[in-house]
């Protein structure tokens, strides 16, 4: 009787083992969806006999322009406002050049155009030039458009209009986008307080000028407001002026902003009132940016 019970027990264990083995085989044959791009993962799935589905990773917008002069690769924490400040451009222009429907939606790794379409940036100097397309020479009876001669007055040595038998003049060379007098821009001090922070390229990208809440903040030169708001972390209520194709100035930590974007301002015009937004004390943080690069404002301001 004991022997019969042992035989029945052994048979039960064998049947249970077979059932468990069958279940394990069924699970191993279930399809596995691999949403990664790892070749090692796909190889491992293949060797195990399962079917792997590898989802391709879509490259970020503009990736084909990565590393090219005149383009900017978005970094973590970037906003169009900051990119505009870093590249010396208006954030609205950058949004327009890149056909951004929502300027608040940019992604890390996205590559943005930060120079006007058609402009050329020298890789070694960073100078932006606009290529001039030479006009085709037409018959003598075809008058030249008025716009083609408006940029330069005629002189006694000026050549007459080309005819079919004359030799065409050589194509003009590209001209810099920045006006010749951009580097002659004369800045004034934007506030009258004492200096409490000097320029340090690593830690302080401008000058800090002390004052009382409500003291006037003045435009350092003629320009256009390309930003007025509080959307750039660390700057508080901020005004950015674009003076020409070379220079921007920034005025940070204001209590009140008195200008709006796209407004033209004159040198010495009151554009804000001093405050302490996003700062530990009442002060004006003032920056001068040359082609987007911060420079020491003390080198550009008159002695006082």
PDB file of C-alpha atoms in Angstrom:
ATOM      1  CA  UNK A   1       0.000   0.000   0.000  1.00  0.00           C
ATOM      2  CA  UNK A   2       2.826   2.412   0.892  1.00  0.00           C
ATOM      3  CA  UNK A   3       4.538   1.520  -2.391  1.00  0.00           C
ATOM      4  CA  UNK A   4       1.365   2.390  -4.358  1.00  0.00           C
ATOM      5  CA  UNK A   5       1.083   5.747  -2.587  1.00  0.00           C
ATOM      6  CA  UNK A   6       4.712   6.584  -3.474  1.00  0.00           C
ATOM      7  CA  UNK A   7       4.132   5.735  -7.129  1.00  0.00           C
ATOM      8  CA  UNK A   8       1.050   7.998  -7.272  1.00  0.00           C
ATOM      9  CA  UNK A   9       2.985  10.848  -5.661  1.00  0.00           C
ATOM     10  CA  UNK A  10       5.825  10.580  -8.169  1.00  0.00           C
ATOM     11  CA  UNK A  11       3.386  10.626 -11.075  1.00  0.00           C
ATOM     12  CA  UNK A  12       1.728  13.780  -9.663  1.00  0.00           C
ATOM     13  CA  UNK A  13       5.064  15.587  -9.420  1.00  0.00           C
ATOM     14  CA  UNK A  14       5.933  14.647 -13.024  1.00  0.00           C
ATOM     15  CA  UNK A  15       2.587  15.899 -14.338  1.00  0.00           C
ATOM     16  CA  UNK A  16       2.943  19.222 -12.460  1.00  0.00           C
ATOM     17  CA  UNK A  17       6.458  19.714 -13.830  1.00  0.00           C
ATOM     18  CA  UNK A  18       5.260  19.110 -17.382  1.00  0.00           C
ATOM     19  CA  UNK A  19       2.504  21.693 -16.954  1.00  0.00           C
ATOM     20  CA  UNK A  20       4.931  24.306 -15.613  1.00  0.00           C
ATOM     21  CA  UNK A  21       7.311  23.656 -18.481  1.00  0.00           C
ATOM     22  CA  UNK A  22       4.496  24.148 -20.969  1.00  0.00           C
ATOM     23  CA  UNK A  23       3.576  27.492 -19.405  1.00  0.00           C
ATOM     24  CA  UNK A  24       7.190  28.675 -19.542  1.00  0.00           C
ATOM     25  CA  UNK A  25       7.463  27.848 -23.238  1.00  0.00           C
ATOM     26  CA  UNK A  26       4.277  29.792 -24.023  1.00  0.00           C
ATOM     27  CA  UNK A  27       5.568  32.982 -22.259  1.00  0.00           C
ATOM     28  CA  UNK A  28       8.890  32.866 -24.098  1.00  0.00           C
ATOM     29  CA  UNK A  29       7.070  32.856 -27.443  1.00  0.00           C
ATOM     30  CA  UNK A  30       5.068  36.053 -26.659  1.00  0.00           C
ATOM     31  CA  UNK A  31       6.100  38.999 -28.941  1.00  0.00           C
ATOM     32  CA  UNK A  32       8.258  41.716 -27.332  1.00  0.00           C
ATOM     33  CA  UNK A  33       8.102  45.361 -28.503  1.00  0.00           C
ATOM     34  CA  UNK A  34      11.451  47.124 -28.195  1.00  0.00           C
ATOM     35  CA  UNK A  35      11.038  50.901 -28.399  1.00  0.00           C
ATOM     36  CA  UNK A  36      14.741  51.579 -27.989  1.00  0.00           C
ATOM     37  CA  UNK A  37      17.375  51.891 -30.671  1.00  0.00           C
ATOM     38  CA  UNK A  38      20.042  49.722 -29.096  1.00  0.00           C
ATOM     39  CA  UNK A  39      21.555  47.309 -31.585  1.00  0.00           C
ATOM     40  CA  UNK A  40      22.628  45.110 -28.694  1.00  0.00           C
ATOM     41  CA  UNK A  41      19.021  44.879 -27.477  1.00  0.00           C
ATOM     42  CA  UNK A  42      17.805  43.928 -30.949  1.00  0.00           C
ATOM     43  CA  UNK A  43      20.574  41.317 -31.277  1.00  0.00           C
ATOM     44  CA  UNK A  44      19.749  39.817 -27.907  1.00  0.00           C
ATOM     45  CA  UNK A  45      16.062  39.641 -28.779  1.00  0.00           C
ATOM     46  CA  UNK A  46      16.902  37.962 -32.074  1.00  0.00           C
ATOM     47  CA  UNK A  47      19.146  35.380 -30.443  1.00  0.00           C
ATOM     48  CA  UNK A  48      16.448  34.526 -27.898  1.00  0.00           C
ATOM     49  CA  UNK A  49      14.006  33.762 -30.682  1.00  0.00           C
ATOM     50  CA  UNK A  50      11.679  36.685 -29.989  1.00  0.00           C
ATOM     51  CA  UNK A  51      10.513  39.280 -32.502  1.00  0.00           C
ATOM     52  CA  UNK A  52      11.930  42.766 -31.787  1.00  0.00           C
ATOM     53  CA  UNK A  53      10.401  45.962 -33.163  1.00  0.00           C
ATOM     54  CA  UNK A  54      13.004  48.764 -33.279  1.00  0.00           C
ATOM     55  CA  UNK A  55      11.491  52.239 -33.454  1.00  0.00           C
ATOM     56  CA  UNK A  56      13.769  54.691 -35.333  1.00  0.00           C
ATOM     57  CA  UNK A  57      14.642  57.889 -33.473  1.00  0.00           C
ATOM     58  CA  UNK A  58      13.561  60.973 -35.400  1.00  0.00           C
ATOM     59  CA  UNK A  59      16.386  63.540 -35.608  1.00  0.00           C
ATOM     60  CA  UNK A  60      15.622  66.965 -34.101  1.00  0.00           C
ATOM     61  CA  UNK A  61      14.466  69.700 -36.485  1.00  0.00           C
ATOM     62  CA  UNK A  62      17.306  71.294 -38.443  1.00  0.00           C
ATOM     63  CA  UNK A  63      19.812  68.576 -37.519  1.00  0.00           C
ATOM     64  CA  UNK A  64      21.259  68.714 -41.037  1.00  0.00           C
ATOM     65  CA  UNK A  65      22.604  72.226 -40.232  1.00  0.00           C
ATOM     66  CA  UNK A  66      24.299  71.291 -36.962  1.00  0.00           C
ATOM     67  CA  UNK A  67      27.721  72.908 -36.655  1.00  0.00           C
ATOM     68  CA  UNK A  68      27.289  75.218 -39.638  1.00  0.00           C
ATOM     69  CA  UNK A  69      28.066  78.944 -39.225  1.00  0.00           C
ATOM     70  CA  UNK A  70      24.917  80.962 -38.636  1.00  0.00           C
ATOM     71  CA  UNK A  71      23.066  78.136 -36.871  1.00  0.00           C
ATOM     72  CA  UNK A  72      22.579  77.442 -33.161  1.00  0.00           C
ATOM     73  CA  UNK A  73      21.980  74.100 -31.437  1.00  0.00           C
ATOM     74  CA  UNK A  74      19.474  74.375 -28.581  1.00  0.00           C
ATOM     75  CA  UNK A  75      20.869  73.434 -25.157  1.00  0.00           C
ATOM     76  CA  UNK A  76      18.997  72.438 -21.970  1.00  0.00           C
ATOM     77  CA  UNK A  77      17.387  75.489 -20.384  1.00  0.00           C
ATOM     78  CA  UNK A  78      17.492  77.601 -23.553  1.00  0.00           C
ATOM     79  CA  UNK A  79      14.648  79.900 -24.556  1.00  0.00           C
ATOM     80  CA  UNK A  80      14.356  81.996 -27.709  1.00  0.00           C
ATOM     81  CA  UNK A  81      14.955  85.083 -25.580  1.00  0.00           C
ATOM     82  CA  UNK A  82      18.257  83.730 -24.292  1.00  0.00           C
ATOM     83  CA  UNK A  83      19.266  82.477 -27.738  1.00  0.00           C
ATOM     84  CA  UNK A  84      18.541  85.940 -29.127  1.00  0.00           C
ATOM     85  CA  UNK A  85      20.725  87.540 -26.455  1.00  0.00           C
ATOM     86  CA  UNK A  86      23.534  85.029 -27.074  1.00  0.00           C
ATOM     87  CA  UNK A  87      23.458  85.538 -30.842  1.00  0.00           C
ATOM     88  CA  UNK A  88      22.712  89.260 -31.008  1.00  0.00           C
ATOM     89  CA  UNK A  89      19.300  88.831 -32.606  1.00  0.00           C
ATOM     90  CA  UNK A  90      15.664  89.518 -31.841  1.00  0.00           C
ATOM     91  CA  UNK A  91      13.816  86.431 -30.649  1.00  0.00           C
ATOM     92  CA  UNK A  92      10.977  87.365 -32.985  1.00  0.00           C
ATOM     93  CA  UNK A  93      13.336  87.344 -35.960  1.00  0.00           C
ATOM     94  CA  UNK A  94      14.661  83.914 -34.966  1.00  0.00           C
ATOM     95  CA  UNK A  95      11.092  82.595 -34.702  1.00  0.00           C
ATOM     96  CA  UNK A  96      10.273  83.981 -38.136  1.00  0.00           C
ATOM     97  CA  UNK A  97      13.461  82.695 -39.814  1.00  0.00           C
ATOM     98  CA  UNK A  98      12.712  79.197 -38.506  1.00  0.00           C
ATOM     99  CA  UNK A  99       8.948  79.209 -39.154  1.00  0.00           C
ATOM    100  CA  UNK A 100       8.186  78.510 -35.488  1.00  0.00           C
ATOM    101  CA  UNK A 101       4.416  78.493 -34.964  1.00  0.00           C
ATOM    102  CA  UNK A 102       4.891  78.455 -31.187  1.00  0.00           C
ATOM    103  CA  UNK A 103       8.162  80.119 -30.086  1.00  0.00           C
ATOM    104  CA  UNK A 104       7.800  78.521 -26.655  1.00  0.00           C
ATOM    105  CA  UNK A 105       8.159  75.033 -28.139  1.00  0.00           C
ATOM    106  CA  UNK A 106      11.796  74.337 -28.933  1.00  0.00           C
ATOM    107  CA  UNK A 107      13.628  71.134 -28.084  1.00  0.00           C
ATOM    108  CA  UNK A 108      17.119  70.248 -26.951  1.00  0.00           C
ATOM    109  CA  UNK A 109      19.231  69.421 -29.996  1.00  0.00           C
ATOM    110  CA  UNK A 110      17.067  71.448 -32.376  1.00  0.00           C
ATOM    111  CA  UNK A 111      19.158  73.545 -34.763  1.00  0.00           C
ATOM    112  CA  UNK A 112      17.952  77.103 -35.387  1.00  0.00           C
ATOM    113  CA  UNK A 113      18.954  79.662 -37.983  1.00  0.00           C
ATOM    114  CA  UNK A 114      20.233  82.765 -36.169  1.00  0.00           C
ATOM    115  CA  UNK A 115      21.210  84.910 -39.162  1.00  0.00           C
ATOM    116  CA  UNK A 116      18.862  86.250 -41.844  1.00  0.00           C
ATOM    117  CA  UNK A 117      18.140  83.908 -44.763  1.00  0.00           C
ATOM    118  CA  UNK A 118      20.604  84.615 -47.554  1.00  0.00           C
ATOM    119  CA  UNK A 119      23.255  85.928 -45.184  1.00  0.00           C
ATOM    120  CA  UNK A 120      26.653  84.248 -45.129  1.00  0.00           C
ATOM    121  CA  UNK A 121      28.734  83.847 -41.967  1.00  0.00           C
ATOM    122  CA  UNK A 122      32.503  83.545 -42.236  1.00  0.00           C
ATOM    123  CA  UNK A 123      33.533  80.487 -40.218  1.00  0.00           C
ATOM    124  CA  UNK A 124      36.810  82.055 -39.054  1.00  0.00           C
ATOM    125  CA  UNK A 125      35.682  85.593 -38.145  1.00  0.00           C
ATOM    126  CA  UNK A 126      31.938  85.220 -37.578  1.00  0.00           C
ATOM    127  CA  UNK A 127      31.316  88.264 -39.798  1.00  0.00           C
ATOM    128  CA  UNK A 128      27.890  88.198 -41.433  1.00  0.00           C
ATOM    129  CA  UNK A 129      27.759  89.189 -45.091  1.00  0.00           C
ATOM    130  CA  UNK A 130      24.887  89.448 -47.520  1.00  0.00           C
ATOM    131  CA  UNK A 131      25.756  88.265 -51.017  1.00  0.00           C
ATOM    132  CA  UNK A 132      24.885  90.774 -53.707  1.00  0.00           C
ATOM    133  CA  UNK A 133      23.342  89.198 -56.793  1.00  0.00           C
ATOM    134  CA  UNK A 134      24.616  90.966 -59.940  1.00  0.00           C
ATOM    135  CA  UNK A 135      21.910  92.084 -62.306  1.00  0.00           C
ATOM    136  CA  UNK A 136      21.875  90.718 -65.821  1.00  0.00           C
ATOM    137  CA  UNK A 137      23.017  93.142 -68.499  1.00  0.00           C
ATOM    138  CA  UNK A 138      20.140  93.924 -70.847  1.00  0.00           C
ATOM    139  CA  UNK A 139      19.857  95.772 -74.148  1.00  0.00           C
ATOM    140  CA  UNK A 140      20.786  99.436 -74.306  1.00  0.00           C
ATOM    141  CA  UNK A 141      17.119 100.395 -74.568  1.00  0.00           C
ATOM    142  CA  UNK A 142      16.244  98.702 -71.263  1.00  0.00           C
ATOM    143  CA  UNK A 143      16.409 101.253 -68.425  1.00  0.00           C
ATOM    144  CA  UNK A 144      17.935 100.196 -65.108  1.00  0.00           C
ATOM    145  CA  UNK A 145      15.575 100.073 -62.120  1.00  0.00           C
ATOM    146  CA  UNK A 146      15.802 103.149 -59.937  1.00  0.00           C
ATOM    147  CA  UNK A 147      16.658 101.008 -56.924  1.00  0.00           C
ATOM    148  CA  UNK A 148      19.829  99.743 -58.574  1.00  0.00           C
ATOM    149  CA  UNK A 149      21.395 103.191 -58.538  1.00  0.00           C
ATOM    150  CA  UNK A 150      19.958 104.550 -55.312  1.00  0.00           C
ATOM    151  CA  UNK A 151      22.677 103.110 -53.091  1.00  0.00           C
ATOM    152  CA  UNK A 152      25.540 105.185 -54.515  1.00  0.00           C
ATOM    153  CA  UNK A 153      25.663 108.620 -56.223  1.00  0.00           C
ATOM    154  CA  UNK A 154      27.053 108.843 -59.730  1.00  0.00           C
ATOM    155  CA  UNK A 155      30.396 110.574 -60.227  1.00  0.00           C
ATOM    156  CA  UNK A 156      32.186 111.975 -63.250  1.00  0.00           C
ATOM    157  CA  UNK A 157      34.119 108.728 -63.547  1.00  0.00           C
ATOM    158  CA  UNK A 158      31.033 106.551 -63.408  1.00  0.00           C
ATOM    159  CA  UNK A 159      30.708 104.220 -66.382  1.00  0.00           C
ATOM    160  CA  UNK A 160      27.699 104.689 -68.660  1.00  0.00           C
ATOM    161  CA  UNK A 161      24.970 102.101 -68.842  1.00  0.00           C
ATOM    162  CA  UNK A 162      26.223  98.868 -70.390  1.00  0.00           C
ATOM    163  CA  UNK A 163      25.306  98.094 -73.966  1.00  0.00           C
ATOM    164  CA  UNK A 164      25.220  94.822 -75.817  1.00  0.00           C
ATOM    165  CA  UNK A 165      28.707  95.521 -77.232  1.00  0.00           C
ATOM    166  CA  UNK A 166      30.312  96.705 -73.988  1.00  0.00           C
ATOM    167  CA  UNK A 167      32.121  94.498 -71.525  1.00  0.00           C
ATOM    168  CA  UNK A 168      30.078  93.875 -68.372  1.00  0.00           C
ATOM    169  CA  UNK A 169      31.540  95.216 -65.157  1.00  0.00           C
ATOM    170  CA  UNK A 170      32.813  92.612 -62.683  1.00  0.00           C
ATOM    171  CA  UNK A 171      30.288  91.326 -60.177  1.00  0.00           C
ATOM    172  CA  UNK A 172      30.307  93.293 -56.925  1.00  0.00           C
ATOM    173  CA  UNK A 173      31.819  91.625 -53.899  1.00  0.00           C
ATOM    174  CA  UNK A 174      29.668  90.742 -50.857  1.00  0.00           C
ATOM    175  CA  UNK A 175      29.201  93.616 -48.459  1.00  0.00           C
ATOM    176  CA  UNK A 176      29.020  93.302 -44.672  1.00  0.00           C
ATOM    177  CA  UNK A 177      25.521  93.302 -43.235  1.00  0.00           C
ATOM    178  CA  UNK A 178      26.710  95.593 -40.453  1.00  0.00           C
ATOM    179  CA  UNK A 179      26.947  99.234 -41.409  1.00  0.00           C
ATOM    180  CA  UNK A 180      30.398 100.714 -41.619  1.00  0.00           C
ATOM    181  CA  UNK A 181      29.734 102.913 -38.586  1.00  0.00           C
ATOM    182  CA  UNK A 182      28.482 100.171 -36.274  1.00  0.00           C
ATOM    183  CA  UNK A 183      31.751 100.078 -34.366  1.00  0.00           C
ATOM    184  CA  UNK A 184      31.571 103.846 -33.943  1.00  0.00           C
ATOM    185  CA  UNK A 185      28.401 103.596 -31.837  1.00  0.00           C
ATOM    186  CA  UNK A 186      28.741 106.028 -28.929  1.00  0.00           C
ATOM    187  CA  UNK A 187      27.210 104.744 -25.698  1.00  0.00           C
ATOM    188  CA  UNK A 188      26.310 106.709 -22.570  1.00  0.00           C
ATOM    189  CA  UNK A 189      25.968 105.485 -19.006  1.00  0.00           C
ATOM    190  CA  UNK A 190      22.458 104.069 -18.480  1.00  0.00           C
ATOM    191  CA  UNK A 191      22.335 105.087 -14.803  1.00  0.00           C
ATOM    192  CA  UNK A 192      24.138 107.553 -12.562  1.00  0.00           C
ATOM    193  CA  UNK A 193      24.797 105.370  -9.521  1.00  0.00           C
ATOM    194  CA  UNK A 194      28.086 103.997  -8.283  1.00  0.00           C
ATOM    195  CA  UNK A 195      29.616 100.846  -9.727  1.00  0.00           C
ATOM    196  CA  UNK A 196      29.062  97.834  -7.453  1.00  0.00           C
ATOM    197  CA  UNK A 197      29.990  95.030  -9.862  1.00  0.00           C
ATOM    198  CA  UNK A 198      32.560  94.936 -12.657  1.00  0.00           C
ATOM    199  CA  UNK A 199      32.708  92.837 -15.800  1.00  0.00           C
ATOM    200  CA  UNK A 200      33.948  89.265 -15.501  1.00  0.00           C
ATOM    201  CA  UNK A 201      33.369  87.087 -18.558  1.00  0.00           C
ATOM    202  CA  UNK A 202      32.981  83.962 -16.424  1.00  0.00           C
ATOM    203  CA  UNK A 203      30.837  85.317 -13.566  1.00  0.00           C
ATOM    204  CA  UNK A 204      29.407  88.721 -14.478  1.00  0.00           C
ATOM    205  CA  UNK A 205      28.681  89.501 -18.130  1.00  0.00           C
ATOM    206  CA  UNK A 206      28.211  93.228 -17.545  1.00  0.00           C
ATOM    207  CA  UNK A 207      28.337  96.039 -14.995  1.00  0.00           C
ATOM    208  CA  UNK A 208      26.208  96.411 -11.864  1.00  0.00           C
ATOM    209  CA  UNK A 209      25.217  99.992 -11.049  1.00  0.00           C
ATOM    210  CA  UNK A 210      23.712 100.866  -7.660  1.00  0.00           C
ATOM    211  CA  UNK A 211      20.764 103.161  -7.106  1.00  0.00           C
ATOM    212  CA  UNK A 212      17.421 103.613  -5.409  1.00  0.00           C
ATOM    213  CA  UNK A 213      14.173 101.955  -6.411  1.00  0.00           C
ATOM    214  CA  UNK A 214      12.577 104.054  -9.116  1.00  0.00           C
ATOM    215  CA  UNK A 215      15.794 105.707 -10.345  1.00  0.00           C
ATOM    216  CA  UNK A 216      15.721 106.252 -14.122  1.00  0.00           C
ATOM    217  CA  UNK A 217      17.295 103.723 -16.485  1.00  0.00           C
ATOM    218  CA  UNK A 218      18.327 105.314 -19.783  1.00  0.00           C
ATOM    219  CA  UNK A 219      18.908 103.915 -23.255  1.00  0.00           C
ATOM    220  CA  UNK A 220      22.667 103.855 -23.804  1.00  0.00           C
ATOM    221  CA  UNK A 221      22.237 104.573 -27.544  1.00  0.00           C
ATOM    222  CA  UNK A 222      19.564 104.867 -30.201  1.00  0.00           C
ATOM    223  CA  UNK A 223      17.928 101.526 -30.908  1.00  0.00           C
ATOM    224  CA  UNK A 224      14.881  99.319 -31.110  1.00  0.00           C
ATOM    225  CA  UNK A 225      13.349  97.314 -28.268  1.00  0.00           C
ATOM    226  CA  UNK A 226      13.688  93.626 -29.149  1.00  0.00           C
ATOM    227  CA  UNK A 227      12.601  92.351 -25.730  1.00  0.00           C
ATOM    228  CA  UNK A 228      10.746  93.759 -22.724  1.00  0.00           C
ATOM    229  CA  UNK A 229       9.609  91.309 -20.064  1.00  0.00           C
ATOM    230  CA  UNK A 230      10.607  88.897 -17.316  1.00  0.00           C
ATOM    231  CA  UNK A 231      11.103  85.690 -19.282  1.00  0.00           C
ATOM    232  CA  UNK A 232      14.854  85.289 -18.828  1.00  0.00           C
ATOM    233  CA  UNK A 233      15.827  83.664 -15.541  1.00  0.00           C
ATOM    234  CA  UNK A 234      18.327  85.655 -13.501  1.00  0.00           C
ATOM    235  CA  UNK A 235      17.569  88.993 -15.179  1.00  0.00           C
ATOM    236  CA  UNK A 236      14.227  89.943 -13.641  1.00  0.00           C
ATOM    237  CA  UNK A 237      12.346  92.652 -15.541  1.00  0.00           C
ATOM    238  CA  UNK A 238      14.565  93.060 -18.583  1.00  0.00           C
ATOM    239  CA  UNK A 239      14.854  95.364 -21.579  1.00  0.00           C
ATOM    240  CA  UNK A 240      17.028  94.449 -24.569  1.00  0.00           C
ATOM    241  CA  UNK A 241      17.818  97.058 -27.229  1.00  0.00           C
ATOM    242  CA  UNK A 242      19.210  96.286 -30.675  1.00  0.00           C
ATOM    243  CA  UNK A 243      21.275  99.243 -31.888  1.00  0.00           C
ATOM    244  CA  UNK A 244      22.488  97.883 -35.222  1.00  0.00           C
ATOM    245  CA  UNK A 245      23.675  94.592 -36.706  1.00  0.00           C
ATOM    246  CA  UNK A 246      26.594  94.522 -34.277  1.00  0.00           C
ATOM    247  CA  UNK A 247      25.454  95.706 -30.848  1.00  0.00           C
ATOM    248  CA  UNK A 248      22.771  94.853 -28.304  1.00  0.00           C
ATOM    249  CA  UNK A 249      22.437  96.282 -24.804  1.00  0.00           C
ATOM    250  CA  UNK A 250      20.592  94.675 -21.887  1.00  0.00           C
ATOM    251  CA  UNK A 251      19.101  96.381 -18.794  1.00  0.00           C
ATOM    252  CA  UNK A 252      18.123  93.967 -16.003  1.00  0.00           C
ATOM    253  CA  UNK A 253      16.435  93.840 -12.535  1.00  0.00           C
ATOM    254  CA  UNK A 254      14.117  96.789 -13.245  1.00  0.00           C
ATOM    255  CA  UNK A 255      11.159  97.684 -11.070  1.00  0.00           C
ATOM    256  CA  UNK A 256       9.095  99.018 -13.975  1.00  0.00           C
ATOM    257  CA  UNK A 257       9.429  98.751 -17.740  1.00  0.00           C
ATOM    258  CA  UNK A 258       8.433 101.836 -19.739  1.00  0.00           C
ATOM    259  CA  UNK A 259       8.861 100.557 -23.312  1.00  0.00           C
ATOM    260  CA  UNK A 260       7.376  97.811 -25.472  1.00  0.00           C
ATOM    261  CA  UNK A 261       8.833  95.439 -28.022  1.00  0.00           C
ATOM    262  CA  UNK A 262       9.469  96.888 -31.502  1.00  0.00           C
ATOM    263  CA  UNK A 263       9.435 100.433 -30.110  1.00  0.00           C
ATOM    264  CA  UNK A 264      12.200 102.771 -31.294  1.00  0.00           C
ATOM    265  CA  UNK A 265      14.067 104.665 -28.577  1.00  0.00           C
ATOM    266  CA  UNK A 266      16.588 107.495 -28.536  1.00  0.00           C
ATOM    267  CA  UNK A 267      19.848 107.740 -26.636  1.00  0.00           C
ATOM    268  CA  UNK A 268      19.169 109.020 -23.117  1.00  0.00           C
ATOM    269  CA  UNK A 269      15.459 108.137 -23.201  1.00  0.00           C
ATOM    270  CA  UNK A 270      14.068 106.722 -19.955  1.00  0.00           C
ATOM    271  CA  UNK A 271      13.189 103.105 -20.688  1.00  0.00           C
ATOM    272  CA  UNK A 272      12.739 101.673 -17.173  1.00  0.00           C
ATOM    273  CA  UNK A 273      12.928 102.344 -13.455  1.00  0.00           C
ATOM    274  CA  UNK A 274      15.582 100.682 -11.352  1.00  0.00           C
ATOM    275  CA  UNK A 275      14.560  97.836  -9.043  1.00  0.00           C
ATOM    276  CA  UNK A 276      15.640  94.526  -7.549  1.00  0.00           C
ATOM    277  CA  UNK A 277      13.637  91.896  -9.472  1.00  0.00           C
ATOM    278  CA  UNK A 278      15.571  88.622  -9.414  1.00  0.00           C
ATOM    279  CA  UNK A 279      18.414  90.369  -7.531  1.00  0.00           C
ATOM    280  CA  UNK A 280      19.618  90.659  -3.945  1.00  0.00           C
ATOM    281  CA  UNK A 281      19.584  94.474  -3.962  1.00  0.00           C
ATOM    282  CA  UNK A 282      18.388  97.442  -5.986  1.00  0.00           C
ATOM    283  CA  UNK A 283      20.731  97.761  -8.955  1.00  0.00           C
ATOM    284  CA  UNK A 284      20.909  97.910 -12.725  1.00  0.00           C
ATOM    285  CA  UNK A 285      22.737  95.080 -14.450  1.00  0.00           C
ATOM    286  CA  UNK A 286      23.920  96.480 -17.779  1.00  0.00           C
ATOM    287  CA  UNK A 287      25.410  94.478 -20.640  1.00  0.00           C
ATOM    288  CA  UNK A 288      26.818  95.344 -24.052  1.00  0.00           C
ATOM    289  CA  UNK A 289      26.863  92.458 -26.519  1.00  0.00           C
ATOM    290  CA  UNK A 290      28.938  92.583 -29.698  1.00  0.00           C
ATOM    291  CA  UNK A 291      27.649  89.993 -32.201  1.00  0.00           C
ATOM    292  CA  UNK A 292      26.029  88.281 -29.217  1.00  0.00           C
ATOM    293  CA  UNK A 293      29.277  88.035 -27.227  1.00  0.00           C
ATOM    294  CA  UNK A 294      29.367  89.965 -23.923  1.00  0.00           C
ATOM    295  CA  UNK A 295      32.065  92.628 -23.831  1.00  0.00           C
ATOM    296  CA  UNK A 296      33.254  94.879 -21.005  1.00  0.00           C
ATOM    297  CA  UNK A 297      30.935  97.926 -21.059  1.00  0.00           C
ATOM    298  CA  UNK A 298      33.627 100.009 -19.345  1.00  0.00           C
ATOM    299  CA  UNK A 299      35.599  99.914 -22.610  1.00  0.00           C
ATOM    300  CA  UNK A 300      32.694 101.498 -24.490  1.00  0.00           C
ATOM    301  CA  UNK A 301      31.371 104.022 -21.968  1.00  0.00           C
ATOM    302  CA  UNK A 302      32.797 107.505 -21.424  1.00  0.00           C
ATOM    303  CA  UNK A 303      34.934 108.183 -18.371  1.00  0.00           C
ATOM    304  CA  UNK A 304      33.145 109.750 -15.449  1.00  0.00           C
TER     305      UNK A 304
END
